[in-house]
Amino acid sequence: MAGFEVRMCNSQKGKGLFATKEFLPGDVILEEEPLVSCQFAHNAAYRYLACDHCMRPLETPEQNVRRLSAKQDIILPHSNCFETDLLNITSCNQCGILYCSQECKEISYATYHRSLCYIQSEVMHPISVLVETWKQIHYPPETTNIMLVVRLLAYIQQHDDPALAAENVKQFCHRTINEDAELVHKLLGEKFSDQLNTLREMTANVIRGEYIDEFLNPEGFSSLMALVGTNGQGIGTSPLALWVNSVSQLTMSDDERQQLDVFIDKIYQYVEEESGQFLNTEGSGLYQLQSACNHSCAPNAESSFPYGNHRIQLKAIRNIKPGDEIHISYLDDCTLQRSRHSRQRELSENYLFVCCCERCMSQSNEPDCTSDEEMSDDDLDD
C-alpha cells in the first residue's frame, strides 16, 4: 500500500496528493526518480563535475572545495564521514559524457541520450548553439535549463510507445495560453517573445519527430517552457553541501561545534569569492508524483535528496492523517518566514495563484505591505 493517492482537489488547485494512511514526522511518504533531469547550464560551465544522468557528484567534497575555492591546501575535517565511490565512473563511448556508473550510462542512452549524443567540442553543433544562447538569456541564479525541454522531447521520441509518452507529458501541461505567456515572461524577461521564438527554432534544429512536432509550435513550446519553469524541481547534490550535512550529524563538544561552524563559514566565503553562489542546487527535474504536491505556507511535508543524486524523497514534517492533503512549500525558508503579503506576491508572480492555505487565511487581517516595507517602518521608528 503506497499510503497516498493523486486526485482532484478543486477547480483552482487541480490535482493534489492525499494521504491514505497516517504519517508521523520523519516518515517517508514517497521516493521517486524524475521523468527527466539535467544539470544547470551555467553550473556545468563552472566545471561542477556530476553524472550527466543522475547528477551524483563525480568528486569528493575536498576535491570540490579545493577546485571551487582555488585553494589546494584546504583539508576538510571529518571527511571520512562522507562516503564517495568514484571507482565506477564511466563515459559515453561516442561523446565522452561522464556517468557515475554503467547503470546510469545505460539508462540515459535508453531514455534520451541516443537522440542527443554529440561531440561536446563541436561549438557549432545545434545543441552547443542552443545551450550558449540559453546562457545568454537566462542568467544565474538559475531555475531551469533549456536542455530539460530537449531531454523531455527525446524521452518521447525514444519511448517504446511515443504516443503514450506524449500524453504523459501533456498531463503536466494544464495551464492556459495566457498563463503560459506570463510564466515564460517571468522566466525569460522583457524580451521573452522574441527569445522564446529563437529558443523554439533552435530546439527544432536539435530534435524533431512525429510525436514531438506538436510541442515545437508556438503554443506547445510555450507550454513546455511554462512546465519546466513551474514544475521543475531544484535538485541539490553539491559535495560540499552533503559534507556539511554529514558533519552536522556528528557528536562533538560545543567548542568543537563552534570551531567547525566558523570553518564552514570561511569555506563558503572562499568558494563564493572564487566561483560565485553555485553551491546547493545543481539542476532540476520533472517528477510526476511529487509535482502533484500543492503549496502551503504551513507545509506538512518537505522534499530532499538524501542519496546525493536526483532521486527525491518526500518526508512528513508534521502529523498527517488519512484524507489530509500533503503540502510542500514552493517558497524557500527565508521567503516562507516573511509576511503574508510578501509570500502572496512571490507566489502570484512565479506560480500565478493566490494562496488560500490555513496560515494565509489566519493572517488575512494583516496589512497589505511587504516585509521590506515593514522593515523600513521599523527602521524609521528606531
Tab-separated table of C-alpha atoms in Angstrom:
chain	number	residue	atom	x	y	z
A	1	MET	CA	0.000	0.000	0.000
A	2	ALA	CA	1.509	3.297	-1.134
A	3	GLY	CA	-0.080	5.445	1.568
A	4	PHE	CA	-1.057	8.235	-0.822
A	5	GLU	CA	-3.104	8.928	-3.927
A	6	VAL	CA	-3.345	11.662	-6.550
A	7	ARG	CA	-6.829	13.072	-7.020
A	8	MET	CA	-8.633	16.260	-7.930
A	9	CYS	CA	-8.875	18.931	-5.210
A	10	ASN	CA	-10.875	21.825	-6.626
A	11	SER	CA	-11.097	23.958	-9.756
A	12	GLN	CA	-8.360	26.329	-8.559
A	13	LYS	CA	-5.738	23.816	-7.468
A	14	GLY	CA	-6.467	20.940	-9.834
A	15	LYS	CA	-4.761	17.737	-8.696
A	16	GLY	CA	-3.299	17.140	-5.263
A	17	LEU	CA	-1.517	14.432	-3.297
A	18	PHE	CA	-3.572	12.960	-0.443
A	19	ALA	CA	-2.646	10.598	2.376
A	20	THR	CA	-4.446	7.269	2.591
A	21	LYS	CA	-2.760	6.336	5.878
A	22	GLU	CA	-1.235	8.174	8.842
A	23	PHE	CA	2.262	9.644	8.578
A	24	LEU	CA	4.262	10.837	11.585
A	25	PRO	CA	7.050	13.466	11.453
A	26	GLY	CA	10.088	11.879	9.818
A	27	ASP	CA	8.115	9.197	7.958
A	28	VAL	CA	8.987	8.765	4.286
A	29	ILE	CA	5.887	9.355	2.153
A	30	LEU	CA	7.441	8.549	-1.214
A	31	GLU	CA	10.649	8.281	-3.196
A	32	GLU	CA	10.733	8.936	-6.917
A	33	GLU	CA	13.035	9.096	-9.930
A	34	PRO	CA	12.401	12.022	-12.303
A	35	LEU	CA	10.925	11.649	-15.741
A	36	VAL	CA	13.990	13.601	-16.904
A	37	SER	CA	16.537	15.800	-15.159
A	38	CYS	CA	19.620	17.783	-16.108
A	39	GLN	CA	22.331	19.996	-14.716
A	40	PHE	CA	22.050	23.776	-14.976
A	41	ALA	CA	23.921	25.277	-17.943
A	42	HIS	CA	25.963	27.862	-16.014
A	43	ASN	CA	26.552	25.299	-13.286
A	44	ALA	CA	28.148	22.960	-15.821
A	45	ALA	CA	30.167	25.847	-17.256
A	46	TYR	CA	31.657	26.398	-13.800
A	47	ARG	CA	33.004	22.845	-14.060
A	48	TYR	CA	30.766	21.233	-11.473
A	49	LEU	CA	31.537	17.586	-12.103
A	50	ALA	CA	28.387	15.499	-11.901
A	51	CYS	CA	26.926	12.401	-13.526
A	52	ASP	CA	25.172	13.514	-16.708
A	53	HIS	CA	22.171	11.363	-15.827
A	54	CYS	CA	21.588	11.372	-12.054
A	55	MET	CA	23.781	14.376	-11.089
A	56	ARG	CA	25.701	12.401	-8.459
A	57	PRO	CA	28.939	14.328	-7.722
A	58	LEU	CA	31.994	12.948	-9.503
A	59	GLU	CA	34.468	14.323	-6.986
A	60	THR	CA	34.958	14.185	-3.227
A	61	PRO	CA	33.903	17.126	-1.027
A	62	GLU	CA	37.565	18.032	-0.531
A	63	GLN	CA	38.275	17.982	-4.279
A	64	ASN	CA	35.118	20.042	-4.812
A	65	VAL	CA	36.118	22.694	-2.274
A	66	ARG	CA	39.719	22.926	-3.483
A	67	ARG	CA	38.623	23.432	-7.090
A	68	LEU	CA	35.856	25.946	-6.402
A	69	SER	CA	37.909	27.983	-3.924
A	70	ALA	CA	41.169	27.706	-5.922
A	71	LYS	CA	42.878	26.776	-2.638
A	72	GLN	CA	44.636	23.433	-2.986
A	73	ASP	CA	45.769	23.264	0.644
A	74	ILE	CA	42.282	23.067	2.203
A	75	ILE	CA	41.743	19.956	4.295
A	76	LEU	CA	38.195	19.125	5.341
A	77	PRO	CA	37.886	17.680	8.854
A	78	HIS	CA	35.789	14.557	9.285
A	79	SER	CA	35.863	13.978	5.532
A	80	ASN	CA	35.800	10.227	6.164
A	81	CYS	CA	32.142	10.554	7.207
A	82	PHE	CA	31.197	11.203	3.577
A	83	GLU	CA	31.177	8.049	1.502
A	84	THR	CA	32.097	8.709	-2.087
A	85	ASP	CA	32.561	5.920	-4.617
A	86	LEU	CA	34.331	7.262	-7.674
A	87	LEU	CA	35.590	3.888	-8.865
A	88	ASN	CA	32.661	3.257	-11.195
A	89	ILE	CA	32.878	6.461	-13.266
A	90	THR	CA	32.427	5.717	-16.947
A	91	SER	CA	31.713	7.677	-20.123
A	92	CYS	CA	29.720	7.552	-23.331
A	93	ASN	CA	31.748	5.739	-25.984
A	94	GLN	CA	30.770	8.316	-28.614
A	95	CYS	CA	30.738	11.736	-26.908
A	96	GLY	CA	32.696	11.177	-23.699
A	97	ILE	CA	29.967	12.475	-21.346
A	98	LEU	CA	30.658	11.233	-17.805
A	99	TYR	CA	28.424	8.967	-15.735
A	100	CYS	CA	28.782	7.749	-12.169
A	101	SER	CA	28.084	4.145	-13.195
A	102	GLN	CA	27.401	1.817	-16.083
A	103	GLU	CA	23.768	1.694	-14.944
A	104	CYS	CA	23.310	5.472	-15.347
A	105	LYS	CA	25.023	5.304	-18.729
A	106	GLU	CA	22.643	2.611	-19.958
A	107	ILE	CA	19.500	4.277	-18.568
A	108	SER	CA	20.496	7.606	-20.110
A	109	TYR	CA	21.146	6.067	-23.534
A	110	ALA	CA	17.889	4.128	-23.490
A	111	THR	CA	15.792	7.089	-22.295
A	112	TYR	CA	17.085	10.140	-24.195
A	113	HIS	CA	20.838	10.225	-24.863
A	114	ARG	CA	20.732	8.140	-28.045
A	115	SER	CA	18.938	11.050	-29.762
A	116	LEU	CA	21.165	13.746	-28.260
A	117	CYS	CA	24.693	12.292	-28.326
A	118	TYR	CA	27.198	14.686	-29.885
A	119	ILE	CA	30.865	15.635	-29.548
A	120	GLN	CA	30.970	18.362	-26.881
A	121	SER	CA	33.814	20.276	-28.580
A	122	GLU	CA	31.677	20.922	-31.689
A	123	VAL	CA	30.778	24.533	-30.891
A	124	MET	CA	28.506	24.855	-33.928
A	125	HIS	CA	26.505	21.733	-33.176
A	126	PRO	CA	22.806	22.668	-32.724
A	127	ILE	CA	22.889	21.628	-29.047
A	128	SER	CA	26.012	23.728	-28.359
A	129	VAL	CA	24.408	26.724	-30.062
A	130	LEU	CA	21.156	26.237	-28.137
A	131	VAL	CA	22.892	25.964	-24.746
A	132	GLU	CA	25.084	29.014	-25.359
A	133	THR	CA	22.036	31.018	-26.441
A	134	TRP	CA	20.181	29.893	-23.321
A	135	LYS	CA	23.085	31.014	-21.102
A	136	GLN	CA	22.904	34.475	-22.663
A	137	ILE	CA	19.153	34.669	-21.947
A	138	HIS	CA	18.876	33.013	-18.539
A	139	TYR	CA	21.490	34.294	-16.120
A	140	PRO	CA	22.191	32.948	-12.620
A	141	PRO	CA	20.643	32.285	-10.221
A	142	GLU	CA	19.402	29.518	-12.488
A	143	THR	CA	15.960	27.986	-12.120
A	144	THR	CA	15.902	25.590	-15.080
A	145	ASN	CA	17.736	24.632	-18.260
A	146	ILE	CA	16.528	24.519	-21.861
A	147	MET	CA	18.037	21.024	-22.030
A	148	LEU	CA	15.290	19.820	-19.697
A	149	VAL	CA	12.864	20.566	-22.554
A	150	VAL	CA	15.153	18.864	-25.070
A	151	ARG	CA	15.514	15.744	-22.921
A	152	LEU	CA	11.760	15.639	-22.445
A	153	LEU	CA	11.280	15.639	-26.218
A	154	ALA	CA	13.942	12.943	-26.629
A	155	TYR	CA	12.197	10.885	-23.927
A	156	ILE	CA	9.026	10.968	-26.046
A	157	GLN	CA	10.885	10.136	-29.244
A	158	GLN	CA	12.795	7.179	-27.763
A	159	HIS	CA	9.877	5.734	-25.798
A	160	ASP	CA	8.539	2.297	-26.777
A	161	ASP	CA	5.115	3.970	-27.132
A	162	PRO	CA	5.769	7.589	-28.231
A	163	ALA	CA	2.038	8.430	-28.348
A	164	LEU	CA	1.639	7.326	-24.718
A	165	ALA	CA	4.771	9.232	-23.690
A	166	ALA	CA	3.455	12.393	-25.359
A	167	GLU	CA	0.191	12.069	-23.440
A	168	ASN	CA	2.203	11.511	-20.282
A	169	VAL	CA	3.931	14.852	-20.831
A	170	LYS	CA	0.674	16.621	-21.663
A	171	GLN	CA	-0.731	15.768	-18.240
A	172	PHE	CA	1.759	18.236	-16.813
A	173	CYS	CA	0.774	20.993	-19.263
A	174	HIS	CA	-2.611	22.085	-17.934
A	175	ARG	CA	-2.295	25.864	-17.882
A	176	THR	CA	-3.936	28.314	-20.260
A	177	ILE	CA	-2.061	30.040	-23.065
A	178	ASN	CA	-2.171	33.355	-21.186
A	179	GLU	CA	-0.806	31.734	-18.044
A	180	ASP	CA	1.979	30.133	-20.075
A	181	ALA	CA	2.865	33.513	-21.571
A	182	GLU	CA	3.022	35.160	-18.140
A	183	LEU	CA	5.183	32.401	-16.708
A	184	VAL	CA	7.571	32.380	-19.655
A	185	HIS	CA	7.764	36.170	-19.442
A	186	LYS	CA	8.874	35.793	-15.831
A	187	LEU	CA	11.410	33.138	-16.801
A	188	LEU	CA	12.978	34.887	-19.789
A	189	GLY	CA	12.498	38.600	-19.123
A	190	GLU	CA	11.103	41.573	-21.022
A	191	LYS	CA	12.123	40.332	-24.480
A	192	PHE	CA	10.599	36.931	-23.874
A	193	SER	CA	8.507	36.806	-27.074
A	194	ASP	CA	11.495	37.082	-29.416
A	195	GLN	CA	13.651	34.939	-27.121
A	196	LEU	CA	11.003	32.230	-26.936
A	197	ASN	CA	10.759	32.035	-30.711
A	198	THR	CA	14.557	31.863	-31.017
A	199	LEU	CA	14.738	29.035	-28.476
A	200	ARG	CA	11.883	27.209	-30.191
A	201	GLU	CA	13.572	27.358	-33.594
A	202	MET	CA	16.911	26.264	-32.139
A	203	THR	CA	15.255	23.383	-30.275
A	204	ALA	CA	13.610	22.276	-33.530
A	205	ASN	CA	17.110	22.211	-35.078
A	206	VAL	CA	18.147	19.739	-32.362
A	207	ILE	CA	15.224	17.319	-32.436
A	208	ARG	CA	12.063	16.766	-34.460
A	209	GLY	CA	9.668	13.885	-34.989
A	210	GLU	CA	6.090	12.760	-35.497
A	211	TYR	CA	5.102	12.794	-31.839
A	212	ILE	CA	7.067	15.854	-30.742
A	213	ASP	CA	6.378	18.359	-33.506
A	214	GLU	CA	3.189	19.463	-31.714
A	215	PHE	CA	5.422	20.641	-28.850
A	216	LEU	CA	7.528	22.686	-31.272
A	217	ASN	CA	4.764	25.016	-32.461
A	218	PRO	CA	4.478	28.340	-30.561
A	219	GLU	CA	1.665	27.175	-28.270
A	220	GLY	CA	3.168	23.784	-27.472
A	221	PHE	CA	6.656	25.160	-26.836
A	222	SER	CA	5.313	27.890	-24.557
A	223	SER	CA	3.544	25.187	-22.529
A	224	LEU	CA	6.756	23.185	-22.202
A	225	MET	CA	8.705	26.249	-21.062
A	226	ALA	CA	5.994	27.046	-18.521
A	227	LEU	CA	6.111	23.416	-17.405
A	228	VAL	CA	9.844	23.344	-16.663
A	229	GLY	CA	9.607	26.812	-15.113
A	230	THR	CA	6.914	25.881	-12.599
A	231	ASN	CA	7.048	22.089	-12.153
A	232	GLY	CA	10.805	21.782	-12.431
A	233	GLN	CA	12.100	20.718	-9.002
A	234	GLY	CA	15.507	22.023	-7.993
A	235	ILE	CA	17.970	19.201	-7.332
A	236	GLY	CA	20.756	19.664	-4.787
A	237	THR	CA	23.732	17.289	-4.979
A	238	SER	CA	26.678	19.525	-4.026
A	239	PRO	CA	29.527	17.501	-2.431
A	240	LEU	CA	30.219	20.448	-0.127
A	241	ALA	CA	26.580	20.674	0.983
A	242	LEU	CA	26.424	16.901	1.523
A	243	TRP	CA	29.599	17.051	3.631
A	244	VAL	CA	28.184	19.936	5.697
A	245	ASN	CA	25.015	17.926	6.300
A	246	SER	CA	27.071	14.894	7.282
A	247	VAL	CA	29.306	16.662	9.804
A	248	SER	CA	26.298	18.442	11.314
A	249	GLN	CA	25.103	14.999	12.466
A	250	LEU	CA	28.330	14.216	14.342
A	251	THR	CA	28.544	14.325	18.118
A	252	MET	CA	31.097	16.872	19.372
A	253	SER	CA	31.657	19.393	22.143
A	254	ASP	CA	30.253	22.922	21.993
A	255	ASP	CA	33.754	24.313	21.374
A	256	GLU	CA	34.377	21.856	18.530
A	257	ARG	CA	30.984	22.685	17.030
A	258	GLN	CA	31.705	26.414	17.164
A	259	GLN	CA	35.125	25.964	15.537
A	260	LEU	CA	33.585	23.799	12.823
A	261	ASP	CA	30.848	26.374	12.133
A	262	VAL	CA	33.464	29.114	11.756
A	263	PHE	CA	35.468	26.879	9.398
A	264	ILE	CA	32.389	26.114	7.275
A	265	ASP	CA	31.506	29.817	7.022
A	266	LYS	CA	35.053	30.549	5.835
A	267	ILE	CA	34.886	27.746	3.251
A	268	TYR	CA	31.652	29.126	1.792
A	269	GLN	CA	33.221	32.589	1.704
A	270	TYR	CA	36.253	31.292	-0.236
A	271	VAL	CA	34.050	29.455	-2.729
A	272	GLU	CA	31.706	32.406	-3.235
A	273	GLU	CA	34.625	34.769	-3.855
A	274	GLU	CA	36.151	32.448	-6.442
A	275	SER	CA	33.173	30.751	-8.130
A	276	GLY	CA	30.014	32.578	-7.067
A	277	GLN	CA	26.894	31.194	-5.442
A	278	PHE	CA	26.583	27.899	-7.313
A	279	LEU	CA	26.546	25.625	-4.317
A	280	ASN	CA	23.474	23.641	-3.359
A	281	THR	CA	21.229	23.286	-6.398
A	282	GLU	CA	22.946	21.826	-9.437
A	283	GLY	CA	19.974	21.234	-11.698
A	284	SER	CA	16.277	20.446	-11.976
A	285	GLY	CA	13.993	17.557	-12.811
A	286	LEU	CA	10.367	16.732	-13.557
A	287	TYR	CA	8.696	14.416	-11.041
A	288	GLN	CA	5.240	13.014	-11.783
A	289	LEU	CA	4.127	12.275	-8.204
A	290	GLN	CA	5.995	14.990	-6.320
A	291	SER	CA	4.707	17.599	-8.781
A	292	ALA	CA	1.168	16.784	-7.604
A	293	CYS	CA	2.018	18.289	-4.204
A	294	ASN	CA	0.377	21.680	-3.841
A	295	HIS	CA	1.829	24.574	-1.888
A	296	SER	CA	1.090	25.623	1.665
A	297	CYS	CA	2.792	28.319	3.746
A	298	ALA	CA	2.481	25.826	6.619
A	299	PRO	CA	3.622	22.647	4.842
A	300	ASN	CA	3.296	19.194	6.373
A	301	ALA	CA	5.987	17.621	4.172
A	302	GLU	CA	9.313	18.529	2.587
A	303	SER	CA	11.462	17.204	-0.247
A	304	SER	CA	15.147	16.295	-0.056
A	305	PHE	CA	17.837	14.353	-1.945
A	306	PRO	CA	19.330	12.013	0.663
A	307	TYR	CA	21.185	9.801	-1.817
A	308	GLY	CA	23.295	12.543	-3.381
A	309	ASN	CA	21.639	12.083	-6.768
A	310	HIS	CA	18.353	13.054	-8.455
A	311	ARG	CA	16.199	10.552	-6.541
A	312	ILE	CA	13.779	12.663	-4.492
A	313	GLN	CA	12.393	11.798	-1.077
A	314	LEU	CA	9.236	13.312	0.387
A	315	LYS	CA	9.048	13.214	4.201
A	316	ALA	CA	6.366	14.227	6.666
A	317	ILE	CA	7.349	17.116	8.950
A	318	ARG	CA	4.028	17.191	10.836
A	319	ASN	CA	1.362	14.629	11.631
A	320	ILE	CA	-0.640	13.720	8.522
A	321	LYS	CA	-3.902	11.843	8.877
A	322	PRO	CA	-5.690	9.700	6.263
A	323	GLY	CA	-7.562	12.031	3.912
A	324	ASP	CA	-5.270	15.016	4.583
A	325	GLU	CA	-3.751	16.743	1.582
A	326	ILE	CA	0.042	16.547	1.543
A	327	HIS	CA	1.543	20.010	1.091
A	328	ILE	CA	5.065	21.262	0.474
A	329	SER	CA	6.317	24.835	0.290
A	330	TYR	CA	7.144	26.320	-3.099
A	331	LEU	CA	8.991	29.113	-1.259
A	332	ASP	CA	12.449	28.915	0.257
A	333	ASP	CA	12.822	29.023	4.029
A	334	CYS	CA	13.678	32.723	4.066
A	335	THR	CA	10.661	33.796	1.994
A	336	LEU	CA	8.422	31.456	3.962
A	337	GLN	CA	9.143	33.448	7.126
A	338	ARG	CA	8.107	36.752	5.560
A	339	SER	CA	4.740	38.497	5.801
A	340	ARG	CA	1.595	37.112	4.207
A	341	HIS	CA	1.627	39.885	1.614
A	342	SER	CA	5.252	39.129	0.661
A	343	ARG	CA	4.514	35.429	0.323
A	344	GLN	CA	1.378	36.097	-1.723
A	345	ARG	CA	3.258	38.407	-4.075
A	346	GLU	CA	6.029	35.849	-4.639
A	347	LEU	CA	3.541	33.058	-5.358
A	348	SER	CA	1.407	35.231	-7.617
A	349	GLU	CA	4.403	36.359	-9.692
A	350	ASN	CA	6.043	32.958	-10.023
A	351	TYR	CA	3.142	30.488	-9.909
A	352	LEU	CA	0.082	32.580	-10.835
A	353	PHE	CA	-2.133	31.711	-7.896
A	354	VAL	CA	-3.355	33.321	-4.696
A	355	CYS	CA	-2.539	31.147	-1.706
A	356	CYS	CA	-5.529	30.269	0.470
A	357	CYS	CA	-3.725	27.943	2.864
A	358	GLU	CA	-4.626	27.801	6.538
A	359	ARG	CA	-1.774	30.089	7.523
A	360	CYS	CA	-2.625	32.735	4.918
A	361	MET	CA	-6.301	32.686	5.844
A	362	SER	CA	-5.465	33.115	9.541
A	363	GLN	CA	-3.341	36.157	8.636
A	364	SER	CA	-5.900	37.721	6.282
A	365	ASN	CA	-6.333	40.744	8.557
A	366	GLU	CA	-2.663	41.695	8.286
A	367	PRO	CA	-1.929	44.979	6.436
A	368	ASP	CA	-1.040	44.601	2.763
A	369	CYS	CA	2.594	45.625	2.968
A	370	THR	CA	5.712	43.651	2.145
A	371	SER	CA	8.258	42.530	4.685
A	372	ASP	CA	10.701	45.047	3.208
A	373	GLU	CA	8.224	47.846	3.855
A	374	GLU	CA	7.681	46.570	7.374
A	375	MET	CA	11.416	46.583	7.934
A	376	SER	CA	11.652	50.141	6.656
A	377	ASP	CA	8.912	51.218	9.030
A	378	ASP	CA	10.744	49.569	11.916
A	379	ASP	CA	13.925	51.343	10.941
A	380	LEU	CA	12.103	54.676	10.881
A	381	ASP	CA	10.699	54.010	14.360
A	382	ASP	CA	14.232	53.436	15.600
